[in-house]
Coordinates of C-alpha atoms and ligand atoms in Angstrom, one line a residue:
M1049 CA 16.2 -28.4 -29.6
P1050 CA 16.3 -24.7 -30.9
R1051 CA 20.0 -23.7 -31.4
K1052 CA 21.3 -21.4 -28.4
R1053 CA 21.6 -17.8 -29.3
S1054 CA 23.3 -15.1 -27.4
R1055 CA 20.9 -12.6 -25.8
R1056 CA 23.2 -9.9 -27.1
A1057 CA 22.0 -10.7 -30.7
E1058 CA 18.6 -9.6 -29.6
T1059 CA 19.4 -5.8 -29.3
V1060 CA 20.6 -3.9 -32.2
V1061 CA 23.0 -1.1 -32.3
L1062 CA 22.5 1.4 -34.9
P1063 CA 25.6 3.6 -35.8
A1064 CA 25.5 7.3 -35.6
A1065 CA 23.6 9.0 -38.2
K1066 CA 23.8 5.9 -40.6
S1067 CA 20.3 5.2 -40.7
L1068 CA 17.5 7.8 -39.5
D1069 CA 14.9 4.9 -39.9
H1070 CA 15.5 3.6 -36.4
R1071 CA 11.9 2.4 -35.9
P1072 CA 12.1 -1.3 -36.5
A1073 CA 9.6 -2.5 -39.0
P1074 CA 7.2 -5.1 -37.6
I1075 CA 8.8 -8.4 -37.7
S1076 CA 7.0 -11.3 -39.2
P1077 CA 6.6 -14.2 -36.7
N1078 CA 8.4 -16.3 -39.1
D1079 CA 11.5 -14.2 -39.1
R1080 CA 13.9 -16.3 -37.0
R1081 CA 16.7 -13.7 -36.5
L1082 CA 16.0 -11.8 -33.5
N1083 CA 12.7 -13.2 -32.3
F1084 CA 13.0 -13.2 -28.6
G1085 CA 9.6 -14.8 -28.1
E1086 CA 10.5 -17.7 -30.0
K1087 CA 12.7 -18.9 -27.3
W1088 CA 11.4 -17.5 -24.1
S1089 CA 7.6 -17.0 -25.3
Y1090 CA 5.0 -17.0 -22.5
A1091 CA 1.5 -18.2 -23.2
P1092 CA -0.8 -15.1 -23.8
A1093 CA -2.4 -14.0 -20.6
P1094 CA -4.8 -11.2 -21.6
E1095 CA -6.9 -9.8 -18.8
A1096 CA -10.7 -10.3 -19.6
H1097 CA -12.4 -7.1 -20.7
N1098 CA -15.6 -8.4 -22.1
Y1099 CA -17.6 -7.3 -19.0
I1100 CA -16.4 -3.8 -19.4
Q1101 CA -19.5 -1.4 -20.1
L1102 CA -18.1 1.2 -22.3
K1103 CA -20.6 4.0 -23.1
R1104 CA -21.1 4.9 -26.7
R1105 CA -21.0 8.5 -25.5
Y1106 CA -19.5 10.1 -22.4
Q1107 CA -21.3 13.4 -21.4
L1108 CA -19.8 16.2 -19.2
F1109 CA -20.4 15.9 -15.4
I1110 CA -21.9 18.9 -14.1
G1111 CA -23.9 19.7 -10.9
G1112 CA -24.2 15.9 -10.2
K1113 CA -25.6 14.9 -13.5
F1114 CA -24.4 13.7 -16.9
V1115 CA -25.1 16.4 -19.4
A1116 CA -24.7 17.0 -23.2
P1117 CA -22.2 19.7 -24.1
R1118 CA -23.7 23.0 -25.3
S1119 CA -22.0 22.9 -28.7
G1120 CA -23.2 19.3 -29.3
K1121 CA -19.8 18.4 -30.2
Y1122 CA -17.9 15.1 -29.3
F1123 CA -14.6 13.8 -30.2
D1124 CA -13.4 10.1 -30.4
S1125 CA -11.3 8.3 -27.7
I1126 CA -9.1 5.6 -29.1
N1127 CA -7.3 2.5 -27.8
P1128 CA -3.7 3.5 -28.6
A1129 CA -2.9 -0.5 -28.8
T1130 CA -5.4 -1.1 -31.6
E1131 CA -6.2 2.3 -33.0
E1132 CA -9.9 1.3 -32.4
K1133 CA -12.6 3.9 -31.4
L1134 CA -13.7 3.2 -27.9
A1135 CA -16.1 5.9 -27.3
E1136 CA -17.3 9.5 -28.1
I1137 CA -16.5 12.2 -25.5
A1138 CA -18.1 15.4 -25.0
E1139 CA -16.2 18.5 -25.9
A1140 CA -16.8 21.3 -23.3
D1141 CA -16.5 25.0 -24.5
A1142 CA -16.6 28.3 -22.5
R1143 CA -20.3 28.0 -21.8
D1144 CA -20.1 24.6 -20.2
I1145 CA -17.1 25.6 -18.1
D1146 CA -19.3 28.5 -16.8
L1147 CA -22.2 26.0 -15.9
A1148 CA -19.4 23.9 -14.1
V1149 CA -18.0 26.6 -12.2
K1150 CA -21.4 28.0 -11.2
A1151 CA -22.2 24.5 -9.9
A1152 CA -19.1 24.1 -8.1
R1153 CA -19.5 27.7 -6.5
R1154 CA -23.1 26.8 -5.5
A1155 CA -22.0 23.4 -3.8
Y1156 CA -19.2 25.3 -2.1
K1157 CA -21.4 28.0 -0.5
S1158 CA -24.4 25.8 0.3
V1159 CA -22.7 22.5 1.5
W1160 CA -19.2 21.6 1.1
G1161 CA -17.5 24.8 2.3
K1162 CA -19.3 24.7 5.7
M1163 CA -19.4 20.9 6.1
P1164 CA -17.6 19.6 9.2
G1165 CA -14.2 17.9 8.2
R1166 CA -15.3 14.5 9.7
E1167 CA -18.4 14.7 7.5
R1168 CA -16.2 15.4 4.4
G1169 CA -13.9 12.7 5.4
K1170 CA -16.8 10.2 5.5
F1171 CA -17.7 10.8 1.8
L1172 CA -13.8 10.6 0.8
Y1173 CA -13.7 7.3 2.7
R1174 CA -16.6 6.0 0.7
V1175 CA -15.2 7.1 -2.6
A1176 CA -11.9 5.4 -1.6
R1177 CA -13.8 2.2 -1.0
L1178 CA -15.8 2.4 -4.1
I1179 CA -12.7 2.7 -5.9
Q1180 CA -11.1 -0.4 -4.5
E1181 CA -14.3 -2.2 -5.1
R1182 CA -14.3 -1.1 -8.9
S1183 CA -10.5 -1.2 -9.3
R1184 CA -10.0 -4.1 -11.7
E1185 CA -12.6 -2.6 -14.0
L1186 CA -11.0 0.9 -13.8
A1187 CA -7.5 -0.5 -14.3
V1188 CA -8.7 -2.3 -17.6
L1189 CA -10.5 1.0 -18.8
E1190 CA -7.1 2.8 -18.1
T1191 CA -5.2 0.2 -19.9
M1192 CA -7.4 0.4 -22.9
D1193 CA -7.9 4.1 -23.2
G1194 CA -4.1 5.2 -22.4
G1195 CA -2.0 2.0 -23.5
K1196 CA -0.3 1.5 -20.2
T1197 CA 0.2 -2.2 -19.2
I1198 CA -2.4 -4.0 -17.1
K1199 CA 0.5 -4.8 -14.7
E1200 CA 1.0 -1.3 -13.9
S1201 CA -2.7 0.0 -14.0
R1202 CA -3.6 -2.9 -11.7
D1203 CA -0.8 -3.1 -9.4
I1204 CA 0.5 0.4 -9.3
D1205 CA -2.2 3.1 -10.4
L1206 CA -5.4 2.0 -9.0
P1207 CA -4.0 1.0 -5.6
L1208 CA -2.3 4.4 -5.3
V1209 CA -5.6 6.2 -6.4
A1210 CA -7.6 4.5 -3.7
A1211 CA -4.7 5.2 -1.3
H1212 CA -4.9 9.0 -2.0
F1213 CA -8.6 9.3 -1.3
F1214 CA -8.0 7.2 1.9
Y1215 CA -5.0 9.1 3.0
Y1216 CA -6.7 12.7 2.4
A1217 CA -10.0 11.3 4.0
G1218 CA -8.1 11.0 7.2
W1219 CA -6.8 14.7 7.0
A1220 CA -10.3 16.3 6.5
D1221 CA -11.0 16.3 10.3
K1222 CA -7.4 16.8 11.4
L1223 CA -6.3 20.1 9.7
E1224 CA -6.0 21.9 12.9
Y1225 CA -3.0 19.3 13.4
A1226 CA -1.7 19.8 9.9
F1227 CA -1.2 23.5 10.7
P1228 CA -0.8 23.7 14.7
G1229 CA -1.9 27.3 15.9
R1230 CA -3.6 28.3 12.6
T1231 CA -6.9 28.2 11.2
A1232 CA -7.1 26.6 7.8
R1233 CA -9.8 27.6 5.6
P1234 CA -10.6 26.5 2.0
L1235 CA -10.1 28.6 -1.1
G1236 CA -13.2 28.2 -2.6
V1237 CA -13.5 26.6 -6.4
A1238 CA -10.5 24.8 -7.7
G1239 CA -9.9 24.5 -11.5
Q1240 CA -7.8 21.3 -12.2
I1241 CA -6.3 20.3 -15.3
I1242 CA -4.4 16.9 -15.7
P1243 CA -2.4 15.1 -18.3
W1244 CA -2.6 11.6 -19.9
N1245 CA 0.2 9.6 -18.4
F1246 CA -1.7 8.8 -15.1
P1247 CA -5.2 9.8 -15.8
L1248 CA -6.9 8.6 -12.6
L1249 CA -3.8 9.0 -10.4
M1250 CA -3.6 12.5 -11.5
A1251 CA -7.3 13.2 -10.8
A1252 CA -6.8 11.6 -7.3
W1253 CA -3.6 13.9 -6.5
K1254 CA -5.7 16.8 -7.7
L1255 CA -9.3 16.0 -6.1
A1256 CA -8.7 14.2 -2.9
P1257 CA -6.7 17.0 -1.0
A1258 CA -8.8 19.8 -2.5
L1259 CA -12.1 18.1 -1.3
A1260 CA -10.5 17.0 2.1
C1261 CA -9.7 20.9 2.9
G1262 CA -13.4 22.0 1.9
N1263 CA -12.9 23.1 -1.8
T1264 CA -15.2 22.2 -4.7
C1265 CA -13.6 21.2 -8.1
V1266 CA -13.9 21.5 -11.9
L1267 CA -11.5 19.0 -13.4
K1268 CA -10.3 18.7 -17.0
P1269 CA -9.1 15.4 -17.9
A1270 CA -6.7 15.1 -21.0
E1271 CA -8.1 14.8 -24.3
T1272 CA -6.9 11.1 -25.0
T1273 CA -7.7 9.8 -21.7
S1274 CA -11.1 10.9 -20.3
I1275 CA -12.9 7.8 -20.1
T1276 CA -11.8 6.7 -16.6
A1277 CA -12.6 10.2 -15.2
M1278 CA -16.1 9.9 -16.4
H1279 CA -16.4 6.4 -14.5
L1280 CA -14.8 8.3 -11.4
A1281 CA -17.9 10.6 -11.8
E1282 CA -20.1 7.5 -11.6
I1283 CA -18.4 6.7 -8.2
F1284 CA -18.9 10.2 -7.0
Q1285 CA -22.6 9.8 -7.7
E1286 CA -22.7 6.4 -6.0
A1287 CA -21.1 7.9 -3.0
G1288 CA -23.8 10.5 -2.5
L1289 CA -21.2 13.3 -3.0
P1290 CA -23.3 16.4 -3.2
A1291 CA -24.2 17.7 -6.5
G1292 CA -21.6 20.3 -7.9
V1293 CA -18.7 19.2 -5.4
V1294 CA -17.0 17.7 -8.1
N1295 CA -17.5 18.5 -11.8
I1296 CA -15.7 16.9 -14.8
V1297 CA -15.4 18.8 -18.2
T1298 CA -13.7 17.0 -21.0
G1299 CA -12.2 18.6 -24.2
A1300 CA -8.9 19.7 -25.5
G1301 CA -6.5 22.5 -24.7
E1302 CA -9.1 25.2 -25.5
T1303 CA -11.4 23.7 -22.7
G1304 CA -8.5 23.9 -20.2
K1305 CA -7.8 27.5 -21.4
A1306 CA -11.5 28.5 -20.8
L1307 CA -11.4 27.0 -17.3
V1308 CA -8.1 29.0 -16.4
E1309 CA -9.7 32.3 -17.8
H1310 CA -12.8 31.8 -16.0
S1311 CA -13.4 34.7 -13.4
D1312 CA -14.8 32.8 -10.5
V1313 CA -12.3 30.2 -10.2
D1314 CA -10.0 30.8 -6.9
K1315 CA -7.2 28.2 -7.8
I1316 CA -5.7 26.7 -10.7
A1317 CA -3.7 23.3 -10.2
F1318 CA -2.1 22.0 -13.3
T1319 CA -0.1 18.9 -14.3
G1320 CA 1.5 18.8 -17.8
S1321 CA 4.1 20.4 -19.9
T1322 CA 6.2 23.2 -19.0
S1323 CA 5.3 25.1 -22.2
V1324 CA 1.5 25.1 -21.1
G1325 CA 2.7 25.8 -17.5
K1326 CA 4.2 29.0 -18.7
L1327 CA 0.9 30.0 -20.5
L1328 CA -1.0 29.4 -17.4
T1329 CA 1.3 31.6 -15.3
Q1330 CA 0.9 34.4 -17.7
A1331 CA -3.0 33.8 -17.7
V1332 CA -3.2 34.0 -14.1
A1333 CA -0.8 36.8 -13.4
G1334 CA -2.8 40.0 -11.8
T1335 CA -5.8 37.9 -11.1
K1336 CA -6.9 36.6 -7.5
K1337 CA -6.1 33.1 -8.6
D1338 CA -3.7 30.8 -6.8
L1339 CA -1.6 28.6 -9.0
T1340 CA 0.4 25.4 -8.6
L1341 CA 2.2 23.7 -11.5
E1342 CA 3.7 20.3 -11.7
L1343 CA 5.6 20.2 -14.9
G1344 CA 8.2 18.3 -16.9
G1345 CA 11.6 16.8 -15.9
K1346 CA 14.8 15.4 -17.1
A1347 CA 16.0 13.3 -14.0
A1348 CA 19.5 12.2 -13.7
N1349 CA 19.8 8.7 -12.4
I1350 CA 23.5 8.6 -11.0
I1351 CA 25.1 5.0 -10.8
F1352 CA 28.6 5.2 -8.8
E1353 CA 31.1 2.4 -9.1
D1354 CA 30.4 1.1 -5.7
A1355 CA 26.5 0.5 -6.6
P1356 CA 25.2 -3.0 -6.7
I1357 CA 25.1 -3.2 -10.4
D1358 CA 22.4 -5.7 -10.9
Q1359 CA 20.1 -3.8 -8.7
A1360 CA 21.0 -0.4 -10.3
V1361 CA 20.1 -1.8 -13.8
E1362 CA 16.7 -2.9 -12.5
G1363 CA 16.5 0.7 -11.2
I1364 CA 17.5 2.0 -14.5
I1365 CA 14.8 -0.2 -16.3
A1366 CA 12.2 0.9 -13.6
G1367 CA 13.3 4.5 -14.1
I1368 CA 13.0 4.7 -17.8
Y1369 CA 10.5 2.1 -19.2
F1370 CA 8.1 2.1 -16.5
N1371 CA 4.8 3.4 -18.2
Q1372 CA 6.7 3.6 -21.5
G1373 CA 8.7 6.4 -20.3
H1374 CA 5.5 8.5 -20.2
V1375 CA 6.5 9.8 -16.6
C1376 CA 7.6 13.3 -15.7
C1377 CA 10.1 12.0 -13.1
A1378 CA 11.6 9.3 -15.3
G1379 CA 15.2 8.6 -14.9
S1380 CA 15.7 9.8 -18.4
R1381 CA 19.5 10.7 -18.1
L1382 CA 21.7 7.9 -16.9
L1383 CA 25.0 9.2 -15.4
V1384 CA 27.4 6.1 -15.0
Q1385 CA 30.7 6.3 -13.2
E1386 CA 33.5 5.5 -16.0
G1387 CA 34.7 2.2 -14.1
V1388 CA 31.6 0.5 -14.2
F1389 CA 30.4 1.9 -17.8
P1390 CA 31.1 -1.2 -19.9
A1391 CA 29.4 -3.6 -17.4
V1392 CA 26.3 -1.3 -16.9
I1393 CA 25.9 -1.0 -20.7
R1394 CA 26.3 -4.8 -21.2
K1395 CA 23.7 -5.7 -18.6
L1396 CA 21.3 -2.9 -19.8
R1397 CA 21.5 -4.1 -23.5
D1398 CA 21.0 -7.9 -22.3
R1399 CA 18.0 -6.6 -20.2
I1400 CA 16.2 -4.7 -22.5
A1401 CA 16.1 -7.6 -24.9
T1402 CA 13.9 -9.4 -22.3
L1403 CA 11.4 -6.8 -22.1
R1404 CA 8.1 -7.8 -23.7
V1405 CA 6.4 -5.2 -25.9
G1406 CA 2.8 -5.5 -27.0
N1407 CA -0.8 -5.9 -25.9
P1408 CA -1.0 -3.8 -22.7
L1409 CA -3.9 -6.0 -21.6
D1410 CA -1.6 -9.1 -21.3
K1411 CA -0.4 -9.6 -17.9
N1412 CA 3.1 -10.5 -19.0
T1413 CA 3.7 -7.2 -21.0
D1414 CA 6.4 -5.0 -19.7
I1415 CA 6.2 -2.1 -22.4
G1416 CA 2.6 -1.0 -23.7
A1417 CA 1.6 1.3 -26.3
I1418 CA 2.5 4.9 -26.6
N1419 CA -0.4 7.1 -25.8
S1420 CA -1.0 8.5 -29.1
R1421 CA 0.3 9.2 -32.7
M1422 CA 1.4 12.6 -31.7
Q1423 CA 3.5 11.3 -28.7
L1424 CA 5.0 8.7 -31.1
E1425 CA 5.9 11.3 -33.6
K1426 CA 7.6 13.5 -30.9
I1427 CA 9.5 10.4 -29.6
C1428 CA 10.8 9.8 -33.2
Q1429 CA 11.6 13.3 -33.8
L1430 CA 13.8 13.4 -30.8
V1431 CA 15.5 10.0 -31.5
D1432 CA 16.2 11.4 -35.0
S1433 CA 17.8 14.4 -33.4
G1434 CA 20.0 12.2 -31.2
L1435 CA 21.2 10.1 -34.2
R1436 CA 21.9 13.2 -36.3
Q1437 CA 23.9 14.9 -33.4
G1438 CA 26.2 11.7 -33.3
A1439 CA 24.8 9.6 -30.5
E1440 CA 24.6 5.8 -30.7
L1441 CA 21.5 4.2 -30.3
V1442 CA 20.9 0.7 -28.9
Q1443 CA 17.4 -0.7 -29.4
S1444 CA 15.5 -3.8 -28.6
K1445 CA 14.3 -5.9 -31.5
A1446 CA 11.1 -6.8 -29.8
L1447 CA 8.3 -7.7 -32.2
L1448 CA 6.0 -4.7 -32.5
P1449 CA 2.4 -5.3 -33.2
K1450 CA 1.3 -4.1 -36.6
K1451 CA -1.5 -1.8 -35.3
G1452 CA -1.4 0.8 -32.7
Y1453 CA 1.4 3.1 -31.6
W1454 CA 4.6 1.5 -30.3
Y1455 CA 8.2 2.2 -29.5
P1456 CA 10.8 -0.5 -28.5
P1457 CA 13.0 0.0 -25.3
S1458 CA 15.9 2.0 -26.4
F1459 CA 19.1 3.9 -25.0
F1460 CA 21.6 6.1 -26.5
T1461 CA 25.4 6.1 -25.6
G1462 CA 28.0 8.8 -26.8
V1463 CA 25.6 11.3 -25.6
T1464 CA 27.0 14.9 -24.8
E1465 CA 25.2 17.6 -22.6
S1466 CA 24.5 19.9 -25.6
H1467 CA 22.5 17.1 -27.3
R1468 CA 18.8 17.7 -27.4
I1469 CA 18.3 14.2 -26.2
A1470 CA 20.3 15.2 -23.0
Q1471 CA 18.3 18.4 -22.5
E1472 CA 14.6 17.8 -23.7
E1473 CA 12.0 15.6 -22.4
I1474 CA 11.6 12.7 -24.8
F1475 CA 8.6 11.3 -22.7
G1476 CA 9.0 7.8 -24.2
P1477 CA 11.2 4.7 -23.6
V1478 CA 14.4 6.2 -24.6
L1479 CA 17.4 6.7 -22.2
S1480 CA 20.3 9.0 -22.7
V1481 CA 23.6 7.5 -21.2
M1482 CA 26.6 9.7 -20.2
T1483 CA 29.5 9.0 -18.0
F1484 CA 31.3 11.0 -15.0
R1485 CA 34.5 10.4 -12.9
T1486 CA 33.9 12.2 -9.6
P1487 CA 31.1 12.8 -7.5
E1488 CA 31.4 16.8 -8.3
E1489 CA 31.2 16.0 -11.8
A1490 CA 28.1 13.8 -11.4
I1491 CA 26.5 16.6 -9.3
E1492 CA 27.2 19.2 -11.8
R1493 CA 26.0 17.1 -14.7
A1494 CA 22.7 16.2 -12.9
N1495 CA 22.0 19.8 -12.2
N1496 CA 22.8 21.0 -15.7
T1497 CA 19.1 21.1 -16.8
P1498 CA 16.3 23.7 -16.8
Y1499 CA 14.2 21.1 -14.9
G1500 CA 14.5 19.8 -11.3
L1501 CA 11.9 17.3 -10.5
S1502 CA 13.5 14.0 -9.5
A1503 CA 16.8 12.0 -9.4
G1504 CA 18.3 8.8 -8.4
V1505 CA 21.4 7.8 -6.6
W1506 CA 23.0 4.4 -6.7
T1507 CA 26.0 3.7 -4.2
D1508 CA 27.0 1.3 -1.4
K1509 CA 27.6 4.3 1.0
G1510 CA 25.1 6.0 3.0
S1511 CA 27.3 8.9 3.5
K1512 CA 27.7 9.5 -0.1
I1513 CA 23.8 9.5 -0.6
F1514 CA 23.4 12.1 1.9
K1515 CA 26.2 14.2 0.5
I1516 CA 25.0 14.0 -3.2
V1517 CA 21.2 14.4 -2.5
S1518 CA 21.9 17.6 -0.4
K1519 CA 23.4 19.0 -3.6
L1520 CA 21.0 17.9 -6.2
R1521 CA 18.3 20.5 -7.3
A1522 CA 15.6 18.0 -7.5
G1523 CA 12.2 17.9 -5.7
I1524 CA 12.4 14.0 -5.2
V1525 CA 15.7 12.0 -4.9
W1526 CA 15.3 8.2 -4.8
A1527 CA 18.5 6.3 -3.3
N1528 CA 19.1 2.8 -4.4
T1529 CA 15.4 2.6 -5.9
Y1530 CA 13.4 4.6 -8.4
N1531 CA 9.8 5.5 -9.1
K1532 CA 8.5 4.7 -5.9
F1533 CA 5.3 6.7 -5.0
D1534 CA 3.3 7.1 -1.7
P1535 CA 0.5 9.3 -0.7
T1536 CA 2.3 10.3 2.5
S1537 CA 5.4 11.6 0.5
P1538 CA 5.4 15.0 -1.1
F1539 CA 6.0 15.2 -4.8
G1540 CA 6.9 18.5 -6.8
G1541 CA 9.8 20.4 -8.4
Y1542 CA 12.3 23.1 -8.6
K1543 CA 12.8 25.3 -11.5
E1544 CA 11.1 24.7 -14.7
S1545 CA 9.5 21.6 -13.3
G1546 CA 7.1 23.7 -11.5
F1547 CA 6.2 24.8 -7.9
G1548 CA 3.8 23.6 -5.1
R1549 CA 3.7 20.1 -3.6
E1550 CA 1.2 17.1 -3.9
G1551 CA 1.0 14.3 -1.7
G1552 CA 1.7 14.2 2.2
R1553 CA 0.7 17.0 4.6
H1554 CA 2.6 19.4 2.0
G1555 CA -0.3 18.4 -0.4
L1556 CA -2.8 20.2 1.8
M1557 CA -1.2 23.6 1.4
P1558 CA -2.1 24.6 -2.0
Y1559 CA -5.9 24.4 -1.1
V1560 CA -6.1 26.2 2.2
M1561 CA -5.8 30.0 3.4
L1562 CA -4.0 30.0 6.7
N1563 CA -4.9 32.5 9.6
Ligands
NAP3082 P1 0.0 19.4 -21.9 O1 0.0 19.6 -23.4 O2 0.7 20.4 -21.1 O3 -1.3 18.9 -21.4 C1 -1.5 19.0 -20.1 C2 -3.1 19.2 -19.7 O4 -3.4 20.6 -20.2 C3 -4.2 18.5 -20.7 O5 -5.3 18.2 -20.0 C4 -4.3 19.4 -21.8 O6 -5.5 19.3 -22.6 C5 -4.4 20.9 -21.0 N1 -3.9 21.8 -22.1 C6 -3.2 22.0 -23.1 N2 -3.1 23.4 -23.4 C7 -3.5 24.1 -22.6 C8 -3.9 25.5 -22.4 N3 -3.5 26.3 -23.3 N4 -4.7 25.8 -21.3 C9 -5.1 25.2 -20.4 N5 -4.8 23.8 -20.5 C10 -4.3 23.2 -21.4 O7 1.0 18.2 -21.6 P2 0.7 16.7 -22.1 O8 1.6 16.6 -23.4 O9 -0.6 16.3 -22.3 O10 1.4 15.9 -21.1 C11 2.8 15.4 -21.0 C12 3.6 16.5 -20.1 O11 3.1 16.5 -18.8 C13 5.1 16.2 -19.9 O12 6.0 17.4 -20.3 C14 5.3 15.8 -18.6 O13 6.5 15.9 -18.1 C15 4.2 16.6 -18.1 N6 3.8 15.9 -16.7 C16 4.2 16.3 -15.5 C17 3.9 15.6 -14.3 C18 4.3 16.3 -12.9 O14 3.9 15.8 -12.0 N7 5.2 17.2 -12.9 C19 2.9 14.6 -14.4 C20 2.6 14.3 -15.5 C21 3.0 14.8 -16.8 P3 -5.3 18.4 -23.9 O15 -4.5 17.1 -23.6 O16 -6.7 17.7 -24.0 O17 -4.8 18.9 -24.9
MG3083 MG1 -7.5 6.9 -25.8

């Protein structure tokens, strides 16, 4: 019988500023000290991926066809869990963007813009059904290219992707009911730029409402996660979507910039960082282009003394460690009422020791790979700043694979509002914990951020929920839950988290002109 060890031994507290080398070195499987897996190991349960047909090269999708980029340039897409090259991706420049926008304009004028809503709806239903049919394959690809766990891509991302297409397919012939007494007309060609944290889901959030309203689209996926968008292009072909209605142009920031600067684009929809969002605002100022921005966040998850603490701890875990913290609405600041602070910290410390970090294709994995080396460096840099500024880091001692990009689930205590880790988005599995005494203080602290995307409230009292929620400057507030998404529910921010809403009836508004 192995000797019983306390679970608390399986997290490690790094004292303030003593060691800046906070990233645990990979632990050898023979190291008996803190190896959680030794006692509670699960048999490996890897999702099969040998049937996945990755192309050696992914081309651009323009005018209904896969075409080579004018420059002849390609870049590598790698698996962040193994650092292996998966495929080469075409790099689009301004000439390719011009072709894509022209194809979208032609399709808008000749078919899609004048097609009756009920016919557009049929195409969207077909796309949704094909996504469902191929959802396992798409989930595996999403996990391989982006590093998120198969548990999430299979059970959260892909069902939501299909649900978004189904939902907006339903609106296509009902726009007169969405905007009673008014006539909704499409805008024309939409340029849509998306990030790497939910590649297919962000594509669905952008494409489904735009298409339902009669617009045509040019979509630019993120450089590190383009593969699933190109498989989605195959689905558009299979669904018989008329050529040019959706065009997908891959590349890095320069490709996105060329799309934003193209003179024949009517609308830019962007999800990404606040810094790039600000550049886009300048770029479209004084042009005819409409703009919607979904940007960063630094959400407060507020735990009151009367909250069910065990559920709240699960909500904290779902809030910050979901998708390795690569979530703009992550509950990355935890505000705990003083009376329950010791209990919450103790339970949180025990709980993060149970999270399994590793192969994202394994169905038992809780924390997958960090999306890129660059993102890992950004996380490490902000954690260093937290230690330098005097906060205390608690970190799981989970075994980290030797290859790939990993960061263990972690949280900081002793955080003050002026610390960078309390103000800036870490976009990784690192939580900043602070305390408060009164509801007023909680509201003030929660709102003390340039962002305003989301928040969470945990309490036993419904009246308290309504009181607090009405005073939080955040686009989404979850009560006694966290990170729940639904296509019928609008999503978007206040302040530097952007403007415009995606999801729900509200999500149609950025894609129509109302008369
Ligand atoms: P990012 O650098 O802003 O990139 C987002 C997208 O914009 C990518 O496709 C990127 O291309 C492209 N891009 C970069 N520079 C551009 C430019 N000058 N002009 C036009 N396009 C440009 O953000 P990220 O680091 O990839 O993503 C993480 C950020 O997104 C976080 O801050 C997060 O909060 C935010 N986010 C917000 C939401 C939301 O709904 N509010 C959702 C997800 C993520 P490349 O990646 O190929 O360079
Ligand atoms: Mg990749």
